[in-house]
Amino acid sequence: MRRREFFRTGAGLLGSAVAVGLGGSLVSAPTAAHPGPYEPYGSIDVEGAKEAVVAPDGETAYLATTTGYAAVDVSVPDRPRLLADVREPLADRDGGPLRGIFDVKLDATDPTTLVVAGPANPLSGAISGFLVVDVSDPESPTEQAFHETPFPIHNCFVRDGVAYLTGNDGGRNPLVVRDIESGAELGRWSVIDADETWDEVASRLRSIHDVYVHGSTAFVALWDAGTWILDVSDPASPTVLGTVDAPDPSSLAELAAEAARREATLPPRNHHYVATDPSGTLLGVGRETWALRPAASDATSTATPKEGDVGGATDTTPTPAPRTAATATATASSEYVGGPSGIDLWDVADPADPVPLATIPAPPSPDPTYGGVWTTAHNFELTDSVLYSSWYQGGVKRHDISEPSAPRELSWWRDPDVARFWTARLARPGEREGFFVASSMGVGDGPARLYTFPDHAGQQADPPGILPERTATPATEVSTTASEETTSDDAGATADATEAATDDPGVDIGAPGFGATAAVAGFSLAAWRLLRRSRE
């Protein structure tokens, strides 16, 4: 693998950042910056790019690519190089290949082992499970084992040879723990185990979207059920240590189907992604939400997923917001309820009593509906002092979190016509030699890519506008705070408004964050499960 000294003087002018304390006031703080514009070091096109993770040495990034997985040499950040691009794994199996691959994870304690999970959403007649790959030689990944599951896997985490899987089955929606060598199930846990009242809540409102494990503690993002903190030292018997922003289940159980659909789209909650800093005491919670037009609840105006018999299936295709001045003008009115959400920071040193510290708000959007331009929080990484975050067409950001109650924005780069970011991950720290990677799904005909960015403060030169100056505050049902700034007259590009690739038909599991390609398929989760049983 290539290796050389890499130096950059970097980019940027004096920047500023915004941090909003939970229930607190707006705070601005200046940051140090490098001379010159803040911009990517380099990029490489990788078809179907979704999640990305980086090896501990910072030299190799691994990507989920929807139809497979890939390895990219990033040891020289301005010249990333494709090492391996594996497409249609397990094509020779009944029901193969493994498709709808949105997530890959390196074992946190053994970075030579990569787990490739899928499909993210149910696919009729397709196999589902996780593939174990030896990546000790990234140019020649070797598939060691495949362990089938009776449920799709949207996300996972791997630590000490154990895989923690999102087991959305349209029923209990458990966290499922499996040994990656044998495939044996070690244990499982559902929010229904904690309180049977959750069984009365619509599946879409308590879908298990992601999981992060620090030591023997698992942090489980359960959409509108909040984040649950579990002791998994004994995987056969996970126990609840505490919760973050978890509501009384009876308040959700009484919601009718239409109200549940709205609840799954709007703030508050919608816990989508969780991760801790290296100490395990600072927790980030990313919330993925959109807006609705309060005057209408029909699919043509809201583009919200419709619930099926079990778990739900989207039966309308979200329509991208047209890139016109009219769209920008409409955004400045009070026609929206809700909107994109940000990343909350919590002190979880005492899991039984989490303390809210701050909220980093989402960038604004010219059309914050599910069918519009997405700028809501997506995946991120926390280090000792920096938060690396992705915001779809809202770009990628770095925040100084050395004082987590007052985060400071260090850098922000976006190009909404071209890039729609899935994640941001540190590769190598340091202002001179450091950098992070960010995967983009692309926009429209624009290609999916892996970008590399400087790990220092800076300001993008002439950044593309996402939203013109507001003339009115949009209506909202919650206290979520959005960034308000004057940008160029360009209202920004439109997204194709799908989290999944459109050539990968699937079924929405319940919550909108699972992707919009369910609109293509139109199968219910119940039907998918029946087909699987028939095949088996």
Coordinates of C-alpha atoms in Angstrom, one line a residue:
M1 CA 0.0 0.0 0.0
R2 CA 1.3 3.5 -0.8
R3 CA 2.6 5.6 2.1
R4 CA 4.2 9.0 2.1
E5 CA 4.4 12.2 4.0
F6 CA 1.4 14.3 3.2
F7 CA 1.4 18.1 4.0
R8 CA -1.2 20.7 3.2
T9 CA -1.3 24.3 4.4
G10 CA -5.1 23.7 4.4
A11 CA -8.0 26.0 3.7
G12 CA -10.3 28.6 5.1
L13 CA -10.8 32.0 6.6
L14 CA -12.0 32.8 10.0
G15 CA -15.1 30.7 10.6
S16 CA -17.8 30.7 13.1
A17 CA -20.2 28.1 14.5
V18 CA -23.6 27.7 16.0
A19 CA -24.4 25.6 18.9
V20 CA -27.8 25.4 20.5
G21 CA -28.2 24.0 24.0
L22 CA -31.2 21.7 24.6
G23 CA -33.7 24.2 25.7
G24 CA -31.0 26.9 25.7
S25 CA -30.1 30.0 23.6
L26 CA -28.2 30.5 20.4
V27 CA -24.4 30.7 20.9
S28 CA -21.8 31.8 18.4
A29 CA -18.0 31.5 18.8
P30 CA -15.1 32.3 16.4
T31 CA -12.7 29.6 15.4
A32 CA -9.2 29.6 14.2
A33 CA -8.8 28.8 10.4
H34 CA -6.2 28.2 7.8
P35 CA -5.6 30.5 4.9
G36 CA -7.2 29.7 1.6
P37 CA -10.6 28.2 0.9
Y38 CA -11.7 25.0 2.6
E39 CA -12.3 22.3 0.1
P40 CA -11.8 18.5 -0.4
Y41 CA -8.3 17.1 -0.9
G42 CA -9.6 14.6 -3.4
S43 CA -12.4 12.2 -4.3
I44 CA -13.0 9.0 -6.2
D45 CA -16.2 7.8 -7.8
V46 CA -17.6 4.6 -6.2
E47 CA -20.9 3.5 -7.6
G48 CA -23.7 3.1 -5.0
A49 CA -21.6 4.4 -2.1
K50 CA -23.4 4.4 1.2
E51 CA -21.7 3.8 4.6
A52 CA -18.0 4.2 5.0
V53 CA -15.6 3.1 7.7
V54 CA -11.9 3.6 8.1
A55 CA -9.2 1.3 9.3
P56 CA -7.3 2.4 12.5
D57 CA -4.2 3.2 10.6
G58 CA -6.1 5.7 8.5
E59 CA -4.9 4.2 5.2
T60 CA -7.9 2.3 4.0
A61 CA -11.6 3.1 3.8
Y62 CA -14.3 0.5 3.3
L63 CA -17.7 1.2 1.7
A64 CA -21.1 -0.3 1.4
T65 CA -22.0 0.1 -2.2
T66 CA -25.6 -1.1 -2.4
T67 CA -24.7 -4.0 -4.7
G68 CA -21.5 -4.9 -2.9
Y69 CA -18.6 -3.5 -1.0
A70 CA -15.4 -1.7 -1.8
A71 CA -11.9 -0.9 -0.4
V72 CA -10.2 2.4 -1.1
D73 CA -6.6 3.4 -0.4
V74 CA -6.7 6.9 1.2
S75 CA -3.1 6.9 2.4
V76 CA -2.5 9.8 0.0
P77 CA -5.6 11.9 0.6
D78 CA -5.5 13.9 -2.6
R79 CA -5.2 10.7 -4.7
P80 CA -7.6 8.0 -3.3
R81 CA -7.2 4.8 -5.2
L82 CA -9.7 1.9 -5.5
L83 CA -8.2 -1.3 -4.2
A84 CA -11.2 -3.7 -4.5
D85 CA -14.7 -3.4 -5.7
V86 CA -16.8 -6.5 -5.0
R87 CA -20.2 -6.6 -6.7
E88 CA -23.0 -9.1 -6.2
P89 CA -21.5 -11.2 -3.5
L90 CA -23.1 -14.6 -3.0
A91 CA -24.5 -14.5 -6.5
D92 CA -24.3 -18.3 -6.6
R93 CA -26.6 -18.8 -3.7
D94 CA -30.3 -19.4 -3.8
G95 CA -31.9 -16.0 -3.4
G96 CA -28.5 -14.3 -4.1
P97 CA -26.8 -12.1 -4.6
L98 CA -26.8 -10.2 -1.3
R99 CA -28.3 -6.8 -2.3
G100 CA -29.4 -3.6 -0.7
I101 CA -26.1 -3.3 1.2
F102 CA -26.1 0.0 3.1
D103 CA -23.8 -0.9 5.9
V104 CA -20.3 -2.3 6.5
K105 CA -18.5 -2.4 9.8
L106 CA -15.0 -3.3 10.9
D107 CA -14.7 -5.3 14.1
A108 CA -13.8 -2.6 16.7
T109 CA -11.2 -4.9 18.2
D110 CA -10.0 -6.7 15.0
P111 CA -9.8 -4.4 12.0
T112 CA -8.9 -7.2 9.7
T113 CA -12.5 -8.4 9.9
L114 CA -15.2 -6.6 7.9
V115 CA -18.9 -7.4 8.2
V116 CA -21.1 -6.6 5.2
A117 CA -24.9 -6.6 6.1
G118 CA -28.1 -6.5 4.0
P119 CA -30.5 -6.0 2.6
A120 CA -31.2 -2.7 4.4
N121 CA -34.9 -3.2 3.6
P122 CA -36.9 -6.3 2.8
L123 CA -36.4 -7.5 -0.8
S124 CA -38.8 -10.1 -2.2
G125 CA -37.2 -13.5 -2.6
A126 CA -33.7 -12.2 -1.6
I127 CA -31.4 -13.6 1.0
S128 CA -30.6 -11.5 4.0
G129 CA -27.8 -11.8 6.6
F130 CA -24.3 -10.7 7.1
L131 CA -21.1 -11.6 5.3
V132 CA -17.8 -11.9 7.2
V133 CA -14.8 -10.8 5.1
D134 CA -11.1 -11.1 5.9
V135 CA -9.6 -7.7 4.8
S136 CA -6.0 -8.3 6.2
D137 CA -5.1 -7.7 2.5
P138 CA -7.5 -4.9 1.4
E139 CA -6.7 -5.5 -2.3
S140 CA -7.8 -9.2 -2.0
P141 CA -10.7 -9.4 0.5
T142 CA -11.6 -13.0 1.3
E143 CA -15.1 -14.0 2.2
Q144 CA -15.0 -16.3 5.3
A145 CA -18.7 -17.0 6.1
F146 CA -22.2 -15.9 5.5
H147 CA -24.9 -16.1 8.2
E148 CA -28.4 -15.8 7.0
T149 CA -31.1 -14.0 9.0
P150 CA -34.9 -14.1 8.8
F151 CA -35.0 -10.3 8.8
P152 CA -33.3 -7.5 6.7
I153 CA -30.3 -5.7 8.3
H154 CA -30.3 -2.0 7.9
N155 CA -27.4 -1.4 10.3
C156 CA -25.0 -3.3 12.5
F157 CA -22.0 -3.0 14.9
V158 CA -19.2 -5.5 15.4
R159 CA -17.0 -5.8 18.5
D160 CA -15.0 -8.7 19.9
G161 CA -16.2 -11.1 17.2
V162 CA -19.9 -10.3 18.0
A163 CA -22.3 -8.7 15.6
Y164 CA -25.1 -6.5 16.9
L165 CA -27.9 -6.5 14.3
T166 CA -31.0 -4.4 13.7
G167 CA -33.6 -7.1 13.6
N168 CA -36.6 -5.3 12.2
D169 CA -39.3 -7.9 11.7
G170 CA -42.4 -5.7 11.8
G171 CA -43.2 -7.1 15.3
R172 CA -40.8 -6.9 18.2
N173 CA -38.0 -5.2 16.2
P174 CA -35.3 -6.7 18.4
L175 CA -31.6 -6.1 18.7
V176 CA -30.1 -9.4 17.7
V177 CA -26.7 -10.5 18.9
R178 CA -24.7 -13.1 17.0
D179 CA -21.3 -14.7 17.0
I180 CA -19.6 -13.8 13.7
E181 CA -17.6 -17.0 13.4
S182 CA -20.3 -19.6 14.0
G183 CA -23.4 -17.4 13.3
A184 CA -25.0 -18.6 16.5
E185 CA -27.5 -16.3 18.1
L186 CA -26.2 -15.2 21.5
G187 CA -29.2 -13.2 22.6
R188 CA -31.7 -10.6 21.7
W189 CA -33.6 -7.7 23.2
S190 CA -36.7 -5.7 22.3
V191 CA -38.1 -2.6 23.8
I192 CA -41.2 -4.6 24.4
D193 CA -39.2 -6.6 27.0
A194 CA -38.8 -3.4 29.0
D195 CA -42.5 -2.5 28.8
E196 CA -45.2 -4.5 27.1
T197 CA -47.1 -1.3 26.3
W198 CA -44.6 -0.8 23.5
D199 CA -46.3 -3.7 21.8
E200 CA -49.3 -1.5 21.3
V201 CA -47.3 1.2 19.5
A202 CA -47.1 1.1 15.7
S203 CA -44.0 -0.8 14.6
R204 CA -42.8 2.2 12.5
L205 CA -42.5 4.3 15.6
R206 CA -40.2 1.9 17.4
S207 CA -38.2 0.6 14.5
I208 CA -34.6 -0.2 15.5
H209 CA -32.5 1.9 13.2
D210 CA -28.9 1.7 14.5
V211 CA -26.7 0.4 17.3
Y212 CA -23.3 1.5 18.7
V213 CA -21.3 -0.5 21.2
H214 CA -18.7 0.9 23.6
G215 CA -17.1 -1.8 25.8
S216 CA -20.0 -3.8 27.2
T217 CA -22.6 -1.0 26.7
A218 CA -24.9 -0.9 23.7
F219 CA -26.7 2.3 22.6
V220 CA -29.7 1.5 20.5
A221 CA -31.5 4.1 18.3
L222 CA -35.2 3.2 18.3
W223 CA -36.7 6.1 16.3
D224 CA -39.6 7.6 18.2
A225 CA -39.0 5.3 21.1
G226 CA -35.7 7.2 21.8
T227 CA -32.3 5.8 22.5
W228 CA -31.9 2.9 25.0
I229 CA -28.7 2.1 26.8
L230 CA -28.1 -1.6 27.5
D231 CA -25.6 -3.6 29.4
V232 CA -24.6 -6.4 27.0
S233 CA -21.8 -7.9 29.1
D234 CA -24.0 -11.0 29.0
P235 CA -25.4 -11.0 25.4
A236 CA -27.9 -13.7 26.5
S237 CA -29.5 -11.3 28.9
P238 CA -29.2 -7.6 27.9
T239 CA -30.4 -5.3 30.7
V240 CA -31.5 -1.7 30.5
L241 CA -29.2 0.9 32.1
G242 CA -31.1 4.0 31.0
T243 CA -32.8 5.8 28.2
V244 CA -32.4 9.0 26.3
D245 CA -35.4 11.0 25.2
A246 CA -37.7 7.9 25.5
P247 CA -41.4 8.9 25.8
D248 CA -44.2 7.2 27.7
P249 CA -45.3 4.4 25.3
S250 CA -48.9 5.1 26.1
S251 CA -48.6 8.5 24.4
L252 CA -47.7 6.8 21.1
A253 CA -50.0 3.7 21.5
E254 CA -53.1 5.8 21.2
L255 CA -52.1 7.3 17.9
A256 CA -54.2 6.4 14.9
A257 CA -52.5 5.2 11.7
E258 CA -52.4 8.6 10.0
A259 CA -51.1 10.3 13.2
A260 CA -48.4 7.6 13.5
R261 CA -47.3 8.3 9.9
R262 CA -46.9 12.0 10.8
E263 CA -45.2 11.2 14.0
A264 CA -42.6 9.0 12.2
T265 CA -41.7 11.9 9.9
L266 CA -41.8 15.0 12.1
P267 CA -39.6 16.1 15.1
P268 CA -39.1 15.5 17.9
R269 CA -37.2 12.3 18.5
N270 CA -36.7 10.1 15.3
H271 CA -33.5 8.8 16.8
H272 CA -31.6 7.7 13.7
Y273 CA -27.9 7.3 14.6
V274 CA -26.0 7.1 17.9
A275 CA -22.3 7.0 18.8
T276 CA -20.1 7.9 21.7
D277 CA -16.7 9.6 22.1
P278 CA -13.8 7.3 23.0
S279 CA -14.5 7.6 26.7
G280 CA -18.1 6.4 26.3
T281 CA -19.4 9.2 28.4
L282 CA -20.4 11.7 25.7
L283 CA -23.2 10.4 23.5
G284 CA -24.3 11.9 20.1
V285 CA -27.8 11.3 18.9
G286 CA -28.6 12.1 15.3
R287 CA -32.3 12.7 14.6
E288 CA -33.6 12.3 11.0
T289 CA -36.8 14.3 10.4
W290 CA -38.6 16.2 7.7
A291 CA -41.5 18.7 7.4
L292 CA -45.1 18.5 6.4
R293 CA -47.5 21.1 5.1
P294 CA -50.0 21.4 7.8
A295 CA -53.0 22.0 5.5
A296 CA -52.7 18.7 3.8
S297 CA -52.0 15.1 4.9
D298 CA -52.5 13.4 1.5
A299 CA -49.5 11.8 -0.2
T300 CA -49.4 14.2 -3.1
S301 CA -48.5 17.1 -0.9
T302 CA -46.6 15.5 1.9
A303 CA -44.9 12.5 0.2
T304 CA -44.9 10.6 3.5
P305 CA -44.7 6.8 3.6
K306 CA -48.0 5.0 3.8
E307 CA -48.3 2.2 6.4
G308 CA -48.9 -1.3 5.2
D309 CA -50.4 -4.3 7.1
V310 CA -47.1 -5.0 9.0
G311 CA -44.4 -2.4 9.5
G312 CA -45.6 -0.4 6.5
A313 CA -44.8 0.0 2.8
T314 CA -44.3 3.3 1.0
D315 CA -46.8 3.5 -1.8
T316 CA -46.0 7.0 -3.2
T317 CA -42.7 8.0 -4.7
P318 CA -41.4 11.2 -3.2
T319 CA -41.2 14.0 -5.8
P320 CA -38.0 16.1 -5.8
A321 CA -38.6 19.8 -5.1
P322 CA -38.2 21.8 -8.3
R323 CA -35.2 24.1 -8.3
T324 CA -37.0 27.4 -8.8
A325 CA -37.3 30.8 -7.2
A326 CA -40.8 29.8 -6.2
T327 CA -39.4 27.0 -4.1
A328 CA -37.1 29.4 -2.3
T329 CA -39.9 31.9 -1.7
A330 CA -42.2 29.2 -0.4
T331 CA -39.5 28.1 2.1
A332 CA -39.4 31.6 3.5
S333 CA -43.1 31.4 4.4
S334 CA -44.7 29.7 7.3
E335 CA -46.2 26.8 5.4
Y336 CA -44.2 24.0 7.0
V337 CA -44.7 22.0 10.2
G338 CA -41.5 20.4 11.5
G339 CA -38.3 20.3 9.5
P340 CA -34.8 18.8 9.5
S341 CA -33.3 17.8 12.9
G342 CA -29.8 18.0 14.2
I343 CA -27.4 16.1 16.5
D344 CA -27.9 16.2 20.3
L345 CA -25.0 15.8 22.7
W346 CA -25.7 14.1 26.0
D347 CA -23.6 13.3 29.1
V348 CA -24.1 9.6 29.8
A349 CA -21.5 9.1 32.4
D350 CA -24.4 7.9 34.5
P351 CA -26.6 6.0 32.0
A352 CA -29.5 6.0 34.5
D353 CA -29.5 9.8 34.4
P354 CA -28.4 11.2 31.0
V355 CA -27.8 15.0 31.0
P356 CA -28.6 17.0 27.8
L357 CA -25.7 19.3 26.8
A358 CA -26.3 20.9 23.4
T359 CA -27.9 20.5 20.0
I360 CA -26.1 21.2 16.8
P361 CA -28.9 22.3 14.4
A362 CA -29.4 21.1 10.8
P363 CA -28.6 23.3 7.8
P364 CA -31.8 24.9 6.3
S365 CA -33.5 23.4 3.2
P366 CA -35.4 25.0 0.4
D367 CA -38.0 22.2 0.7
P368 CA -37.7 20.3 4.0
T369 CA -40.4 17.7 3.1
Y370 CA -39.7 14.1 2.6
G371 CA -39.8 14.6 -1.2
G372 CA -37.6 17.7 -1.1
V373 CA -34.0 18.6 -0.3
W374 CA -32.7 16.7 2.6
T375 CA -30.4 18.5 5.1
T376 CA -31.3 16.5 8.2
A377 CA -28.6 14.8 10.3
H378 CA -27.2 11.5 9.1
N379 CA -24.2 9.4 10.3
F380 CA -21.3 10.9 12.2
E381 CA -18.2 10.2 14.3
L382 CA -17.2 11.6 17.7
T383 CA -13.5 11.8 18.8
D384 CA -12.1 13.2 22.0
S385 CA -12.6 16.8 20.8
V386 CA -14.2 16.9 17.3
L387 CA -17.5 15.8 15.8
Y388 CA -17.4 14.9 12.1
S389 CA -20.9 15.0 10.7
S390 CA -22.9 14.5 7.5
W391 CA -26.1 16.3 6.5
Y392 CA -27.1 14.8 3.1
Q393 CA -27.2 17.9 0.7
G394 CA -26.4 20.1 3.7
G395 CA -22.8 18.9 3.3
V396 CA -20.3 17.8 5.9
K397 CA -19.1 19.7 9.1
R398 CA -16.6 19.6 11.8
H399 CA -17.3 20.9 15.3
D400 CA -15.0 21.4 18.2
I401 CA -16.7 19.6 21.1
S402 CA -13.9 19.9 23.6
E403 CA -16.5 21.8 25.6
P404 CA -19.6 19.7 24.6
S405 CA -22.1 22.1 26.1
A406 CA -20.9 24.8 23.7
P407 CA -19.9 23.1 20.3
R408 CA -18.1 25.4 17.9
E409 CA -18.4 24.9 14.1
L410 CA -14.9 24.6 12.6
S411 CA -15.6 23.9 9.0
W412 CA -18.6 23.3 6.6
W413 CA -18.4 22.2 3.0
R414 CA -21.4 21.6 0.8
D415 CA -22.2 21.3 -2.9
P416 CA -25.9 20.4 -3.0
D417 CA -25.9 20.1 -6.8
V418 CA -23.4 17.3 -6.7
A419 CA -23.0 15.7 -3.2
R420 CA -25.4 14.1 -0.8
F421 CA -23.4 12.9 2.2
W422 CA -24.1 9.6 4.1
T423 CA -21.3 9.7 6.7
A424 CA -18.2 11.4 7.8
R425 CA -15.3 9.5 9.5
L426 CA -11.9 10.5 10.8
A427 CA -9.0 8.9 9.0
R428 CA -6.0 10.6 10.5
P429 CA -6.1 13.5 13.0
G430 CA -4.0 16.6 12.8
E431 CA -4.1 20.0 11.2
R432 CA -1.2 19.4 8.8
E433 CA -1.4 15.7 7.9
G434 CA -4.8 14.9 9.2
F435 CA -8.0 14.3 7.1
F436 CA -11.4 12.7 7.2
V437 CA -13.4 10.9 4.6
A438 CA -17.1 11.3 3.7
S439 CA -19.2 9.2 1.4
S440 CA -21.7 10.8 -0.9
M441 CA -24.6 9.1 -2.7
G442 CA -24.5 11.7 -5.5
V443 CA -27.3 13.8 -6.7
G444 CA -29.4 13.1 -9.9
D445 CA -26.9 12.0 -12.6
G446 CA -24.0 13.0 -10.4
P447 CA -21.9 10.0 -9.3
A448 CA -21.6 8.6 -5.9
R449 CA -18.2 9.3 -4.4
L450 CA -15.8 9.0 -1.5
Y451 CA -14.3 12.4 -0.6
T452 CA -11.3 13.3 1.6
F453 CA -11.3 16.6 3.6
P454 CA -8.7 18.5 5.7
D455 CA -8.9 18.0 9.4
H456 CA -8.6 21.7 10.2
A457 CA -10.8 24.7 10.5
G458 CA -11.7 26.7 7.4
Q459 CA -14.3 28.3 5.3
Q460 CA -15.5 27.3 1.9
A461 CA -15.0 29.9 -0.9
D462 CA -18.3 31.1 -2.3
P463 CA -20.4 28.3 -0.9
P464 CA -23.5 27.3 -2.8
G465 CA -26.7 28.5 -1.3
I466 CA -29.1 26.1 0.3
L467 CA -31.7 28.6 1.5
P468 CA -32.2 32.3 0.9
E469 CA -32.6 34.6 3.9
R470 CA -35.8 33.8 5.8
T471 CA -38.5 36.4 6.1
A472 CA -40.6 34.4 8.4
T473 CA -40.2 31.6 10.9
P474 CA -41.7 28.3 9.6
A475 CA -44.4 26.9 11.8
T476 CA -43.2 24.1 14.0
E477 CA -44.6 21.8 16.6
V478 CA -41.4 21.4 18.4
S479 CA -38.4 23.4 19.7
T480 CA -36.0 22.2 17.0
T481 CA -33.8 25.1 16.0
A482 CA -32.7 25.5 12.4
S483 CA -29.7 27.5 11.2
E484 CA -30.9 30.8 9.7
E485 CA -28.4 32.5 7.4
T486 CA -28.2 34.6 4.3
T487 CA -26.9 32.7 1.3
S488 CA -26.8 33.3 -2.4
D489 CA -29.9 33.6 -4.5
D490 CA -29.4 30.0 -5.6
A491 CA -31.8 28.0 -3.5
G492 CA -29.7 24.9 -3.9
A493 CA -30.1 21.7 -5.8
T494 CA -32.8 19.1 -5.6
A495 CA -32.3 15.6 -4.3
D496 CA -33.7 12.5 -5.8
A497 CA -35.0 12.2 -2.2
T498 CA -34.2 8.5 -1.8
E499 CA -31.9 7.1 0.8
A500 CA -31.6 3.9 -1.3
A501 CA -30.6 3.5 -4.9
T502 CA -33.6 3.5 -7.2
D503 CA -32.5 0.3 -8.9
D504 CA -32.7 -1.6 -5.6
P505 CA -36.4 -2.2 -5.0
G506 CA -37.3 -2.7 -1.4
V507 CA -40.0 -2.4 1.2
D508 CA -40.1 0.4 3.8
I509 CA -39.9 -1.2 7.2
G510 CA -41.9 1.5 8.9
A511 CA -39.9 4.7 9.6
P512 CA -39.1 7.0 6.6
G513 CA -35.4 6.9 7.4
F514 CA -35.2 3.3 6.1
G515 CA -35.3 4.7 2.5
A516 CA -37.8 5.6 -0.2
T517 CA -37.3 2.8 -2.7
A518 CA -40.1 1.0 -1.1
A519 CA -42.2 3.1 -3.4
V520 CA -40.8 1.0 -6.3
A521 CA -41.7 -2.4 -4.9
G522 CA -45.0 -2.0 -3.1
F523 CA -44.7 -5.3 -1.2
S524 CA -45.7 -5.5 2.5
L525 CA -43.3 -6.8 5.1
A526 CA -45.8 -9.5 5.8
A527 CA -45.7 -10.6 2.2
W528 CA -41.9 -10.6 2.2
R529 CA -41.7 -12.8 5.3
L530 CA -44.2 -15.2 3.7
L531 CA -42.1 -15.5 0.6
R532 CA -39.0 -16.1 2.6
R533 CA -40.7 -18.9 4.5
S534 CA -41.9 -20.5 1.3
R535 CA -38.3 -20.4 -0.1
E536 CA -36.9 -21.9 3.0

